[in-house]
mmCIF file of C-alpha atoms in Angstrom:
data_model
loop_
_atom_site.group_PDB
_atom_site.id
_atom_site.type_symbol
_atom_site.label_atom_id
_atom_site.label_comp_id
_atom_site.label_asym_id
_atom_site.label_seq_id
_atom_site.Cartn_x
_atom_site.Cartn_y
_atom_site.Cartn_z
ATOM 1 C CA UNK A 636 1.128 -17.668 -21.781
ATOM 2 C CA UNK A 637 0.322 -14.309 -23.603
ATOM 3 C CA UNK A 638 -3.337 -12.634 -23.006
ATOM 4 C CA UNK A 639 -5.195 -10.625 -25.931
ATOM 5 C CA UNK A 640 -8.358 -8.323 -24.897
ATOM 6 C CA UNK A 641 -10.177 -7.321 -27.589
ATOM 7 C CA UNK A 642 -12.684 -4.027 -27.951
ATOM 8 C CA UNK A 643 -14.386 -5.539 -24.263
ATOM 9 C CA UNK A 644 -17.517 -4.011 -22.951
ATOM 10 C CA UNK A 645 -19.682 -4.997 -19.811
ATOM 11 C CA UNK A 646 -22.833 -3.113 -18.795
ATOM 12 C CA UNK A 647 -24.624 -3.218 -15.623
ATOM 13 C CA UNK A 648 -27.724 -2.094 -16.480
ATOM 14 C CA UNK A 649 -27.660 1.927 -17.411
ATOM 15 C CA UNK A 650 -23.918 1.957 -16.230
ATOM 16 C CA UNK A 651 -21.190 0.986 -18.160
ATOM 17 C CA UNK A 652 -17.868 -0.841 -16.163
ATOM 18 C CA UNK A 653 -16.082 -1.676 -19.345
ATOM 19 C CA UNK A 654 -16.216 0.765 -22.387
ATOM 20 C CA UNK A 655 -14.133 -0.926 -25.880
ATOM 21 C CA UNK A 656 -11.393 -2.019 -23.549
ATOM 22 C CA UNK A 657 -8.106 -3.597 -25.515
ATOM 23 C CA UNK A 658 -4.832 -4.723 -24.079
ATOM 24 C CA UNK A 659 -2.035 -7.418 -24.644
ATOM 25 C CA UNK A 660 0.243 -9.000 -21.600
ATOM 26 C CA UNK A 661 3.042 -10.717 -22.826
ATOM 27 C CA UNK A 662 4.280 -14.608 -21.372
ATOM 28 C CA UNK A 663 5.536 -14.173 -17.835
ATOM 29 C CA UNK A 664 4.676 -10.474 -17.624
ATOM 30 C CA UNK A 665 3.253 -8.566 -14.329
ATOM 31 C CA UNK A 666 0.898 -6.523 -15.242
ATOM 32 C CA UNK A 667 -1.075 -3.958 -12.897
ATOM 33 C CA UNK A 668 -4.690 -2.448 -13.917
ATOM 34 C CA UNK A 669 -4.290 0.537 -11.765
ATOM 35 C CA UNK A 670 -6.712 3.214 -11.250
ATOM 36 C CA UNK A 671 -9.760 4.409 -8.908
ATOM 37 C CA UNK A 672 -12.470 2.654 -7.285
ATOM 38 C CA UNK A 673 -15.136 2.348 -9.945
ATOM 39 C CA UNK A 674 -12.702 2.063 -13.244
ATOM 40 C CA UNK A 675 -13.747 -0.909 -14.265
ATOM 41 C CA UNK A 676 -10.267 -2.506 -12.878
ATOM 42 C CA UNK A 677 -12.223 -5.345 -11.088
ATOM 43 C CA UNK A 678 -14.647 -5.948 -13.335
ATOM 44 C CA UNK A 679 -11.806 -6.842 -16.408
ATOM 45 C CA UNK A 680 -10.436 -8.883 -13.556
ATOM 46 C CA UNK A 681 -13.344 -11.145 -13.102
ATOM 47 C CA UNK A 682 -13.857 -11.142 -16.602
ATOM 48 C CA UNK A 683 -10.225 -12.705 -17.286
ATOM 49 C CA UNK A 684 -11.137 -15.059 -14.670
ATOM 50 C CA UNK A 685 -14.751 -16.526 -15.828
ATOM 51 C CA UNK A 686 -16.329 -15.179 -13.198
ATOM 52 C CA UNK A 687 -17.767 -12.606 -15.452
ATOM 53 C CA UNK A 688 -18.655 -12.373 -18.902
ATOM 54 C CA UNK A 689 -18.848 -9.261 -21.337
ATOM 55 C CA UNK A 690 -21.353 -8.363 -22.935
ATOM 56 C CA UNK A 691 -19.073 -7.623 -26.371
ATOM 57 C CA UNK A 692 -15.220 -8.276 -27.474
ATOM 58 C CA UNK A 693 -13.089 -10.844 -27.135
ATOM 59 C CA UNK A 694 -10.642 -12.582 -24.782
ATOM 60 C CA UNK A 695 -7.805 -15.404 -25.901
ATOM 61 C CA UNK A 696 -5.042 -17.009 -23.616
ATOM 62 C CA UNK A 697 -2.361 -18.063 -26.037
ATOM 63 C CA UNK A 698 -4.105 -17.227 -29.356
ATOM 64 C CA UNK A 699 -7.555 -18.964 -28.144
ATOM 65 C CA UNK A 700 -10.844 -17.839 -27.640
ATOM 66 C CA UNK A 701 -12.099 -18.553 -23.786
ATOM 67 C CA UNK A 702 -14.843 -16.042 -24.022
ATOM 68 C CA UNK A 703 -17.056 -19.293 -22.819
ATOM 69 C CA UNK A 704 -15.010 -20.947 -20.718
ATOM 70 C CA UNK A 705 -14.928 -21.637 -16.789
ATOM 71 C CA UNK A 706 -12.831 -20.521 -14.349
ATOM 72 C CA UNK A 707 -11.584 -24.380 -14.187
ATOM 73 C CA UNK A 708 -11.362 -24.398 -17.946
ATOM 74 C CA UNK A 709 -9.293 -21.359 -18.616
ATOM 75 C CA UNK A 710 -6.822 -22.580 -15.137
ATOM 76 C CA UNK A 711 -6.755 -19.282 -13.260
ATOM 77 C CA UNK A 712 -5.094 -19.106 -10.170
ATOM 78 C CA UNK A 713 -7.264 -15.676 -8.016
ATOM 79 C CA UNK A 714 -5.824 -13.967 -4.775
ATOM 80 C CA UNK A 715 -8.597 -12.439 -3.393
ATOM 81 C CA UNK A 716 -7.961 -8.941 -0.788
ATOM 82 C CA UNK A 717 -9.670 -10.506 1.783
ATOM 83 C CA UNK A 718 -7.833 -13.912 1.570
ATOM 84 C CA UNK A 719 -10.641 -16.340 0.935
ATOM 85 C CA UNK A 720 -9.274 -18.881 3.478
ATOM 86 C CA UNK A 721 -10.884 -21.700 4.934
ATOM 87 C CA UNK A 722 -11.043 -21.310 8.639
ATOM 88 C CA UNK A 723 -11.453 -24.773 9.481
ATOM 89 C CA UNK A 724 -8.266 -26.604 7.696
ATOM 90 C CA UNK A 725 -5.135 -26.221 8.510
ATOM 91 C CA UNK A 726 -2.317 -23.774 6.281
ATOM 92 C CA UNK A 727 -1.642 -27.234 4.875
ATOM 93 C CA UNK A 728 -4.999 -28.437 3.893
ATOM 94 C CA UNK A 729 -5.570 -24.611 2.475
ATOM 95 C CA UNK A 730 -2.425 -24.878 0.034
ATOM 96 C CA UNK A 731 -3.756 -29.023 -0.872
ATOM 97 C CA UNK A 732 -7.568 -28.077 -1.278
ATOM 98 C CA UNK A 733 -7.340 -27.160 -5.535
ATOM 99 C CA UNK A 734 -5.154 -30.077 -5.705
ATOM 100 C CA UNK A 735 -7.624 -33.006 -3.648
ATOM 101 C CA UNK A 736 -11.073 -31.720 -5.546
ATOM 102 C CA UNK A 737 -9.535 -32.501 -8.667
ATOM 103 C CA UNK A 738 -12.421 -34.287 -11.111
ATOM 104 C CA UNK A 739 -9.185 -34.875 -13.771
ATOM 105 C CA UNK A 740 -5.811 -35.914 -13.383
ATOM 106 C CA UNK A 741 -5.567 -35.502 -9.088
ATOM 107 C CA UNK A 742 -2.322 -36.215 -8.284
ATOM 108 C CA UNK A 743 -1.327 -38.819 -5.704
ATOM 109 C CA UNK A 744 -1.627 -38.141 -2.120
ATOM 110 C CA UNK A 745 2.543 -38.291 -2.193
ATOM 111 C CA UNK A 746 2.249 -35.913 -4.988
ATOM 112 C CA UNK A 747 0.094 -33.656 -3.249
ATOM 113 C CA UNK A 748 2.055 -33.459 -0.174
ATOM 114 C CA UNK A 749 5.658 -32.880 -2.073
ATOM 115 C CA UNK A 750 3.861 -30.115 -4.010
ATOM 116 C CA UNK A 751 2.637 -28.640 -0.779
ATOM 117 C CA UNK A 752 5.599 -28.474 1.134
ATOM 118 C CA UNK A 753 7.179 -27.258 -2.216
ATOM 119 C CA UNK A 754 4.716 -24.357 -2.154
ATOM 120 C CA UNK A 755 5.215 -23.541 1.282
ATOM 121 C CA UNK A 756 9.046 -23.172 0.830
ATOM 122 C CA UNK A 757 8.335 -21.054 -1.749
ATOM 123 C CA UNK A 758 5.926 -18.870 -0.123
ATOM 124 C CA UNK A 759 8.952 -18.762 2.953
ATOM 125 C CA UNK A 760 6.029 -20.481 5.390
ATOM 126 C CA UNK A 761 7.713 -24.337 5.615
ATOM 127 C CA UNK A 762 6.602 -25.121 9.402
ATOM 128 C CA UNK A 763 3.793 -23.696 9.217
ATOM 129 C CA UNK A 764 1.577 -26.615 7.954
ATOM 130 C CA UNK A 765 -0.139 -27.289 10.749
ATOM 131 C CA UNK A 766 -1.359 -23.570 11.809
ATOM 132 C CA UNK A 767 -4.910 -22.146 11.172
ATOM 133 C CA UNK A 768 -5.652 -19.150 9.368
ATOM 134 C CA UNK A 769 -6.533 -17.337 12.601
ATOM 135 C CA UNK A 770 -3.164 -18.306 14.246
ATOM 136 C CA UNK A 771 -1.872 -16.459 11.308
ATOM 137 C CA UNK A 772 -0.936 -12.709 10.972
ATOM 138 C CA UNK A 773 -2.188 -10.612 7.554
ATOM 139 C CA UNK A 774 0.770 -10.960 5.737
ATOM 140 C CA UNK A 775 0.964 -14.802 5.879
ATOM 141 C CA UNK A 776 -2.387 -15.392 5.237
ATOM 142 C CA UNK A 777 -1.859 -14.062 2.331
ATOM 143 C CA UNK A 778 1.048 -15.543 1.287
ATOM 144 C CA UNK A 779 -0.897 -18.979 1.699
ATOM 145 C CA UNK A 780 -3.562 -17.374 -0.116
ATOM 146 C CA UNK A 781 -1.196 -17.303 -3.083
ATOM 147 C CA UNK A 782 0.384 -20.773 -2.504
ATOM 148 C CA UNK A 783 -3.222 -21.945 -2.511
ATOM 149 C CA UNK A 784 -3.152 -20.416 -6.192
ATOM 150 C CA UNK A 785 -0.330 -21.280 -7.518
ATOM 151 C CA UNK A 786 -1.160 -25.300 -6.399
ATOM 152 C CA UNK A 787 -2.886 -26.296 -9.696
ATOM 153 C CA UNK A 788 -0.362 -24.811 -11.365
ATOM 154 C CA UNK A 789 -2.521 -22.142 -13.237
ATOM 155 C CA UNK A 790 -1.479 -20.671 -16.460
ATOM 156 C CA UNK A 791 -2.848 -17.125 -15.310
ATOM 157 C CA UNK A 792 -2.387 -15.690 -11.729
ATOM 158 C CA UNK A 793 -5.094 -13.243 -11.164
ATOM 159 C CA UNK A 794 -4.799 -10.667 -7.803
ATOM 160 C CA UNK A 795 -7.318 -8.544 -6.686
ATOM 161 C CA UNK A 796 -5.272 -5.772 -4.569
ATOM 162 C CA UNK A 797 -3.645 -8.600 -2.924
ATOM 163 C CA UNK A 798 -2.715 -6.107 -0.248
ATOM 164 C CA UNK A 799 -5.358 -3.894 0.081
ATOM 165 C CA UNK A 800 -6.264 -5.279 3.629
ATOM 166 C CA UNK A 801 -2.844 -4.957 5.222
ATOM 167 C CA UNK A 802 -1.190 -2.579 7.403
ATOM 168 C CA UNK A 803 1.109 -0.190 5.137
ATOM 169 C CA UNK A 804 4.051 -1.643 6.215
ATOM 170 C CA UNK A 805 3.397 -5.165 5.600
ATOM 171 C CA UNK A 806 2.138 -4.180 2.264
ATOM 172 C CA UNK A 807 5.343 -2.579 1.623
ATOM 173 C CA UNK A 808 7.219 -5.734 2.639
ATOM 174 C CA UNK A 809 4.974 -7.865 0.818
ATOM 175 C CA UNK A 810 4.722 -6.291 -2.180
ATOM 176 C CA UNK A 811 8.812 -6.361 -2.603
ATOM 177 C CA UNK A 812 8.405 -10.246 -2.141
ATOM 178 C CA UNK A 813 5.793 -10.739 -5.034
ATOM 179 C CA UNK A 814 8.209 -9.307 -7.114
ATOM 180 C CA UNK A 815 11.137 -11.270 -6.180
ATOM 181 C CA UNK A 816 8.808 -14.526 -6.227
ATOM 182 C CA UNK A 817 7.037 -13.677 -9.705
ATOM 183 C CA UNK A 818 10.677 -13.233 -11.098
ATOM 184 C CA UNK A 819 11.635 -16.581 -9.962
ATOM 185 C CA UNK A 820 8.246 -18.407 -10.940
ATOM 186 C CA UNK A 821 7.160 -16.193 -14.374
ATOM 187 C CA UNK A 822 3.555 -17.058 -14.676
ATOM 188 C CA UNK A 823 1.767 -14.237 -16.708
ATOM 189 C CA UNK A 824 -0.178 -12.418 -13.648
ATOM 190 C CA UNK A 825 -2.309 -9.374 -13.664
ATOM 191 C CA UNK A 826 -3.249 -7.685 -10.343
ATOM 192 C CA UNK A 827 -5.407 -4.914 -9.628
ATOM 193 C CA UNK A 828 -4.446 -1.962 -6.965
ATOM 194 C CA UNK A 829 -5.495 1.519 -6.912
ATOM 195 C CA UNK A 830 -2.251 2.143 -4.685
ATOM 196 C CA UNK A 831 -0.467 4.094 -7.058
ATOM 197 C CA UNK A 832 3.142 3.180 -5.600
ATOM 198 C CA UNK A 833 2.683 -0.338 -5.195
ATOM 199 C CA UNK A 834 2.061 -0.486 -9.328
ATOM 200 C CA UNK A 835 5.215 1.241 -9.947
ATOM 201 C CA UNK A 836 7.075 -0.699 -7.968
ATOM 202 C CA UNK A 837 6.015 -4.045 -8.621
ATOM 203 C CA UNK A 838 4.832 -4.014 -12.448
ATOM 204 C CA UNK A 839 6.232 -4.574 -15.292
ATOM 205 C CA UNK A 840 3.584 -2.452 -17.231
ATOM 206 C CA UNK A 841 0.877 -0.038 -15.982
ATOM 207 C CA UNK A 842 -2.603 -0.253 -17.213
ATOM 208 C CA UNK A 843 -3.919 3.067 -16.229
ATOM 209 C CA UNK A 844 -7.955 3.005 -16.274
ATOM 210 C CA UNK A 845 -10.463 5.467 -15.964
ATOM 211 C CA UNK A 846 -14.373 5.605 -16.330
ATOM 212 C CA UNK A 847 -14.302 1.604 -17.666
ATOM 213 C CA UNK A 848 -11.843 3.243 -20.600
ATOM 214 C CA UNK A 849 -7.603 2.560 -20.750
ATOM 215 C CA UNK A 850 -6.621 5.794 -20.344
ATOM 216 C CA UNK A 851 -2.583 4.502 -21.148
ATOM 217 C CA UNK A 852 -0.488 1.479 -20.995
ATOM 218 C CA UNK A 853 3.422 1.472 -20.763
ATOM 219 C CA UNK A 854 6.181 0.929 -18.118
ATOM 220 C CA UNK A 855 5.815 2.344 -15.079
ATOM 221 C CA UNK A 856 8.630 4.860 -16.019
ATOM 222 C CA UNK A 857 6.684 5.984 -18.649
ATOM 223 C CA UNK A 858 3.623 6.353 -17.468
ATOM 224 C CA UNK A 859 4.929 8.731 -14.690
ATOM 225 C CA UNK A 860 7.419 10.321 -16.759
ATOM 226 C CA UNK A 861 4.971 11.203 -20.219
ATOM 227 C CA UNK A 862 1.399 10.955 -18.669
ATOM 228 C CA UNK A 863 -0.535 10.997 -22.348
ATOM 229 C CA UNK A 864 -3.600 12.777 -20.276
ATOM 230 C CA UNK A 865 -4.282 14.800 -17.906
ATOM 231 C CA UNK A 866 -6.054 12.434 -15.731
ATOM 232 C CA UNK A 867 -3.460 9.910 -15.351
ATOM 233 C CA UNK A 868 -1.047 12.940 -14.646
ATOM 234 C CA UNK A 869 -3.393 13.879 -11.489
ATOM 235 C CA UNK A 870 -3.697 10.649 -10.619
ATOM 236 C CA UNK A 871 0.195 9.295 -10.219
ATOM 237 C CA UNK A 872 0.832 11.871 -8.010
ATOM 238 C CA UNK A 873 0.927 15.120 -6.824
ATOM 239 C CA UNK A 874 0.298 18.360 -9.757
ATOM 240 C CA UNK A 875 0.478 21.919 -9.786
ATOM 241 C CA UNK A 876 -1.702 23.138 -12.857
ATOM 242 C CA UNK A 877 -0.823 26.654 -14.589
ATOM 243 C CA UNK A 878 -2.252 28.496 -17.266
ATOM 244 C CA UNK A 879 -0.157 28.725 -19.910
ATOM 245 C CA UNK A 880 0.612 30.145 -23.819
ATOM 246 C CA UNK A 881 3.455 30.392 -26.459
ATOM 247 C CA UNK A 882 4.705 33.919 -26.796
ATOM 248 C CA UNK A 883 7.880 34.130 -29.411
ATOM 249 C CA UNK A 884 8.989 31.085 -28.231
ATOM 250 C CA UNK A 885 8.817 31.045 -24.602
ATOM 251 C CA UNK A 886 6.059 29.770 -22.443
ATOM 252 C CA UNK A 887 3.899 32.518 -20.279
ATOM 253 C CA UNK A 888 2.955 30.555 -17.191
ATOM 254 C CA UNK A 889 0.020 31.929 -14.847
ATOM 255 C CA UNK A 890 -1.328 30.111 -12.081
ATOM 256 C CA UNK A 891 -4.991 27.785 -12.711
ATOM 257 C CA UNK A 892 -7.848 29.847 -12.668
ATOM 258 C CA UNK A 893 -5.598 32.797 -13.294
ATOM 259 C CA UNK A 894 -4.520 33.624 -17.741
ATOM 260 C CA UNK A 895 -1.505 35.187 -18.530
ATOM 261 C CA UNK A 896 -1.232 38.626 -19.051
ATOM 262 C CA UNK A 897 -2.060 39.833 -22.730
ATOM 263 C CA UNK A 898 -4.935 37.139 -23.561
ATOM 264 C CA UNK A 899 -6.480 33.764 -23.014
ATOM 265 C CA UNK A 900 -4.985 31.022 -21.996
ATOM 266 C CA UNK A 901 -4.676 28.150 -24.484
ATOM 267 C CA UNK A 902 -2.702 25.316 -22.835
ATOM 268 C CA UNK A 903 -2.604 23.745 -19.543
ATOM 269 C CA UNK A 904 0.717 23.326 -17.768
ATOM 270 C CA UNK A 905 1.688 20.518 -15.026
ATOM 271 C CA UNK A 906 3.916 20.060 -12.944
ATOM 272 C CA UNK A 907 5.364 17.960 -9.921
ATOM 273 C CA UNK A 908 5.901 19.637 -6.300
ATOM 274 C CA UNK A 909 9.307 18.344 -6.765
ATOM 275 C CA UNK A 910 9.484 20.308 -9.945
ATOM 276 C CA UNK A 911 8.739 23.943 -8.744
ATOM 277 C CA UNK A 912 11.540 25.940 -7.839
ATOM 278 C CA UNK A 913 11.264 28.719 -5.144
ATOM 279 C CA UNK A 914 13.167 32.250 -4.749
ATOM 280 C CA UNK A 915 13.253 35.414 -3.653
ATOM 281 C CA UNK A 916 14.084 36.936 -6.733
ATOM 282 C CA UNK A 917 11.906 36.572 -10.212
ATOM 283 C CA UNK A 918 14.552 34.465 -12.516
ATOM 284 C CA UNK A 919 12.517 35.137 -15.830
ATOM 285 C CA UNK A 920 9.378 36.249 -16.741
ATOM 286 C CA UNK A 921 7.564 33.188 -16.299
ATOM 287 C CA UNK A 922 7.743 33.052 -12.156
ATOM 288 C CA UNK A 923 4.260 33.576 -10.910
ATOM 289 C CA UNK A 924 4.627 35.622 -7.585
ATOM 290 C CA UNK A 925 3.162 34.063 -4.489
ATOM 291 C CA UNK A 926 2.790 34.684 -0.674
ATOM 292 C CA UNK A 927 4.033 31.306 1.642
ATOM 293 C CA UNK A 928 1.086 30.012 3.024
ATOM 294 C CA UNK A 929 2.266 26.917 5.271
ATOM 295 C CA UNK A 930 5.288 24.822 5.259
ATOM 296 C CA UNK A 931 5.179 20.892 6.537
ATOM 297 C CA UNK A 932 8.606 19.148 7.361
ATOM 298 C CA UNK A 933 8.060 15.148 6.734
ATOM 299 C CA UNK A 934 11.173 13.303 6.535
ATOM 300 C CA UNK A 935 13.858 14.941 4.110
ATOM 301 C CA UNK A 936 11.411 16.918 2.464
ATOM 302 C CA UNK A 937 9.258 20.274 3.036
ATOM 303 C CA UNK A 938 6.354 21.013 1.854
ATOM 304 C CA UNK A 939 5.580 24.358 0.683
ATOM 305 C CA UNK A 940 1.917 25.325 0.125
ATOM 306 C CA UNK A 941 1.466 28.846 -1.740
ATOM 307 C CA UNK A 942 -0.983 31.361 -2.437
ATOM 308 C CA UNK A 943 -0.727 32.613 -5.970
ATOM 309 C CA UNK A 944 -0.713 36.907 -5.452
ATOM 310 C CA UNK A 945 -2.642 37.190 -8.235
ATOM 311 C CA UNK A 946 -5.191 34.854 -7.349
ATOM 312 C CA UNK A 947 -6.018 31.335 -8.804
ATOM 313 C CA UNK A 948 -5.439 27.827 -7.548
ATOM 314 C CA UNK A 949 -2.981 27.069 -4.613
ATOM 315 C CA UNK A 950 0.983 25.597 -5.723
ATOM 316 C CA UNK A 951 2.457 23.341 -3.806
ATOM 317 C CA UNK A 952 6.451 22.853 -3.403
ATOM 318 C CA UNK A 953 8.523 20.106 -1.603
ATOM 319 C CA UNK A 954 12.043 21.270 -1.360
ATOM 320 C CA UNK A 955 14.786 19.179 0.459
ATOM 321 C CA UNK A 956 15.745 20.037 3.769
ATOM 322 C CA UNK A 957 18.748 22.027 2.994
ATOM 323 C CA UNK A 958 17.131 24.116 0.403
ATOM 324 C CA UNK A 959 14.560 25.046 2.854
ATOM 325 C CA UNK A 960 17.326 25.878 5.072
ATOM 326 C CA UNK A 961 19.144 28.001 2.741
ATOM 327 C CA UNK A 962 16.069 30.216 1.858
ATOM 328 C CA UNK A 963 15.079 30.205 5.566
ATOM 329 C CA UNK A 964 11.091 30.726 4.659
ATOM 330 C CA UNK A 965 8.818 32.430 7.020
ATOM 331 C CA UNK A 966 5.250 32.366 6.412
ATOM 332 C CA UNK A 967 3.511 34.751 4.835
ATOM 333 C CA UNK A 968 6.680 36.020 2.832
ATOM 334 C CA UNK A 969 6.461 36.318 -0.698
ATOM 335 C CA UNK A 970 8.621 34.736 -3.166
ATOM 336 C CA UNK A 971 8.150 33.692 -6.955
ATOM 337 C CA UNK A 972 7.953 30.313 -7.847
ATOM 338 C CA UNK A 973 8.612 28.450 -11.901
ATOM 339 C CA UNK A 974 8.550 24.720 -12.632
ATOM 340 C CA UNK A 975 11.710 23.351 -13.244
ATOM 341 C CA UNK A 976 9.979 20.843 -15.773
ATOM 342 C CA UNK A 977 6.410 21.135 -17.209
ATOM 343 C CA UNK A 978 3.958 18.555 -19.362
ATOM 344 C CA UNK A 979 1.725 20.985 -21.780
ATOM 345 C CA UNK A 980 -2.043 19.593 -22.378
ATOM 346 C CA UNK A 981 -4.688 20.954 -24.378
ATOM 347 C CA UNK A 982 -4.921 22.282 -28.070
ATOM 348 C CA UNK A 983 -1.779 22.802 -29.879
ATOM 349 C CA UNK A 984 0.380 21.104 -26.579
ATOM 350 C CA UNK A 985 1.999 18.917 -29.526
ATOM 351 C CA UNK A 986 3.600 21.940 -31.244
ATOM 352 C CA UNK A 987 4.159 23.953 -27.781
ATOM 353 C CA UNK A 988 6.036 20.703 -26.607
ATOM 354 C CA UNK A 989 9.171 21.118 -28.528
ATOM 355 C CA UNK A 990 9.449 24.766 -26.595
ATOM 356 C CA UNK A 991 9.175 23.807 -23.474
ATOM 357 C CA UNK A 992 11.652 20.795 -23.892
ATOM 358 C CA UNK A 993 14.075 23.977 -24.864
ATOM 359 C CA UNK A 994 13.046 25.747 -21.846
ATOM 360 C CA UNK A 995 13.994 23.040 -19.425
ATOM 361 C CA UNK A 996 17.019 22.178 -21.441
ATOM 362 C CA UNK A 997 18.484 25.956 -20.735
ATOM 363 C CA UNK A 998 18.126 25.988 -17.413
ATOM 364 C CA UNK A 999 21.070 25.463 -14.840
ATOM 365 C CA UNK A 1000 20.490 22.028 -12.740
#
């Protein structure tokens, strides 16, 4: 089943959640609304469900308007973060609760019970039937939690950071499974996380949101890779920020809060810590000079955090192990540092972009 979102809005008194949101998920897609608390990620959520309704716009599950409609009426499955559970019946009576209330078409108790034990299979919990929630650890309770959705066989499946409440390995773990299961079952599902990994790695799209608005929607390989602002740039990750102009063809690069030599700056230039390169020696007239300020080995990376020498905002490196070796850093040393790649923002970063693409295209590596 395919979702349209038309030009939605929802107010809360003076403060706006949901400014002229719009966005499409396609039949059997996985879509994340990723962004931080306060977006207006939740609140499109709930509205999806029925459990909300906007104040302007429109919503239609496979071409029809459910603006009106109940949560029952519009068959939305919700996994809540904090598993929603009922203490007092069993895993089995948790998974068979949707399917007993039923005012229309309950199934028979045989039914019930074969779609159950179905369920549980699928979730990987078969055996567990007769456990409580509190004999259960994080991870399974949630997995019942999304059995328990998936029971009246919804035609949306709705998750509110699913995983929010787990330990970050679990959440690892179980976030890998969701994928595997919502390849094997396709129902059209939209979840919301502000966990920034756990949307790349289990979406199909990304719908990056900021300040109620959609700040970009595409795969999460393109979101990462061609951020269309600056704010979803920051937030997917780590960014150096430089100062930056055109000069006969070449970009001058100066570190934030620093301009270039010879006049104002009139673009902004990102980067990764993965992307900056550090050496002794200048390499070009775009290295910005800077003194080592502290250096953090975690796993096969090191971190490099440096001072700018002619002042601005700090840069951060991560370099992999042997690099760092080769160099042999010591802090307080100064060395120059250039971005292997950079993303230009800010007026005229549409006709600067073609340079830089030429710039990263000539170097070595």
């Amino acid at each position: 089943m395919n979702i349209e979102v038309r030009h939605l809005t929802k107010r809360f008194g003076a403060f706006t959640a949901l400014d002229d949101v719009s966005l499409d998920v396609a039949p059997g897609e996985l879509v994340a609304l990723l962004g931080p608390s306060g977006c207006g990620k939740t609140t499109l959520l709930r509205i999806l469900s029925g459990l909300e309704f906007a104040d302007s716009g429109s919503i239609r599950f496979d071409h029809r308007d459910v603006a009106g409609q109940t949560v029952r009426a519009r068959r939305v499955g919700f996994v809540f973060q904090h598993y929603a559970l009922f203490r007092h019946l069993t895993v089995f009576e948790n998974v068979a609760f949707g399917l007993r209330v039923r005012r229309v078409n309950r199934p028979s108790r045989s039914e019930i019970d074969r779609r159950v034990r179905q369920l549980l299979a699928l979730v990987k919990m078969e055996g567990l039937g007769g456990r409580y929630p509190d004999q259960l650890s994080g991870g399974q309770r949630q997995r019942i939690a999304l059995a328990r959705a998936l029971a009246v066989e919804p035609r949306v499946l709705l998750l509110d950071e699913p995983f929010g409440a787990l330990d970050a390995k679990v959440r690892q773990e179980l976030r890998r499974w969701l994928r595997r299961l919502h390849d094997e079952i396709r129902v059209t599902s939209v979840f919301v996380t502000h966990d920034v990994e756990e949307a790349l790695e289990v979406a199909d799209r990304v719908v990056v949101m900021n300040n109620g608005r959609v700040e970009q929607i595409g795969t999460p390989e393109r979101v990462y890779e061609k951020p269309a602002t600056p704010f979803v740039y920051r937030f997917l990750g780590g960014v150096n920020i430089f100062h930056a102009r055109i000069e006969e063809g070449r970009v001058a690069l100066a570190a934030a809060g620093h301009a270039p030599h010879g006049g104002p700056p009139t673009l902004r230039a990102y980067a990764r810590p993965h992307e900056i390169e550090v050496a002794r020696e200048a390499r070009g007239g775009d290295a910005v000079e800077a003194v080592v300020n502290r250096m953090q080995a975690i796993g096969p990376l090191v971190r490099v955090e440096l001072r700018p020498c002619a002042g601005g905002e700090a840069l951060e490196a991560e370099l992999s192990r042997s690099r760092w070796g080769e160099l042999n850093l010591q802090t307080g040393e100064r060395v120059y540092v250039r971005p292997s790649r950079i993303r230009l923002f800010g007026p005229g970063a549409q006709e600067a972009a073609s340079e830089s693409v030429q710039r990263d295209d000539q170097r070595p590596g």
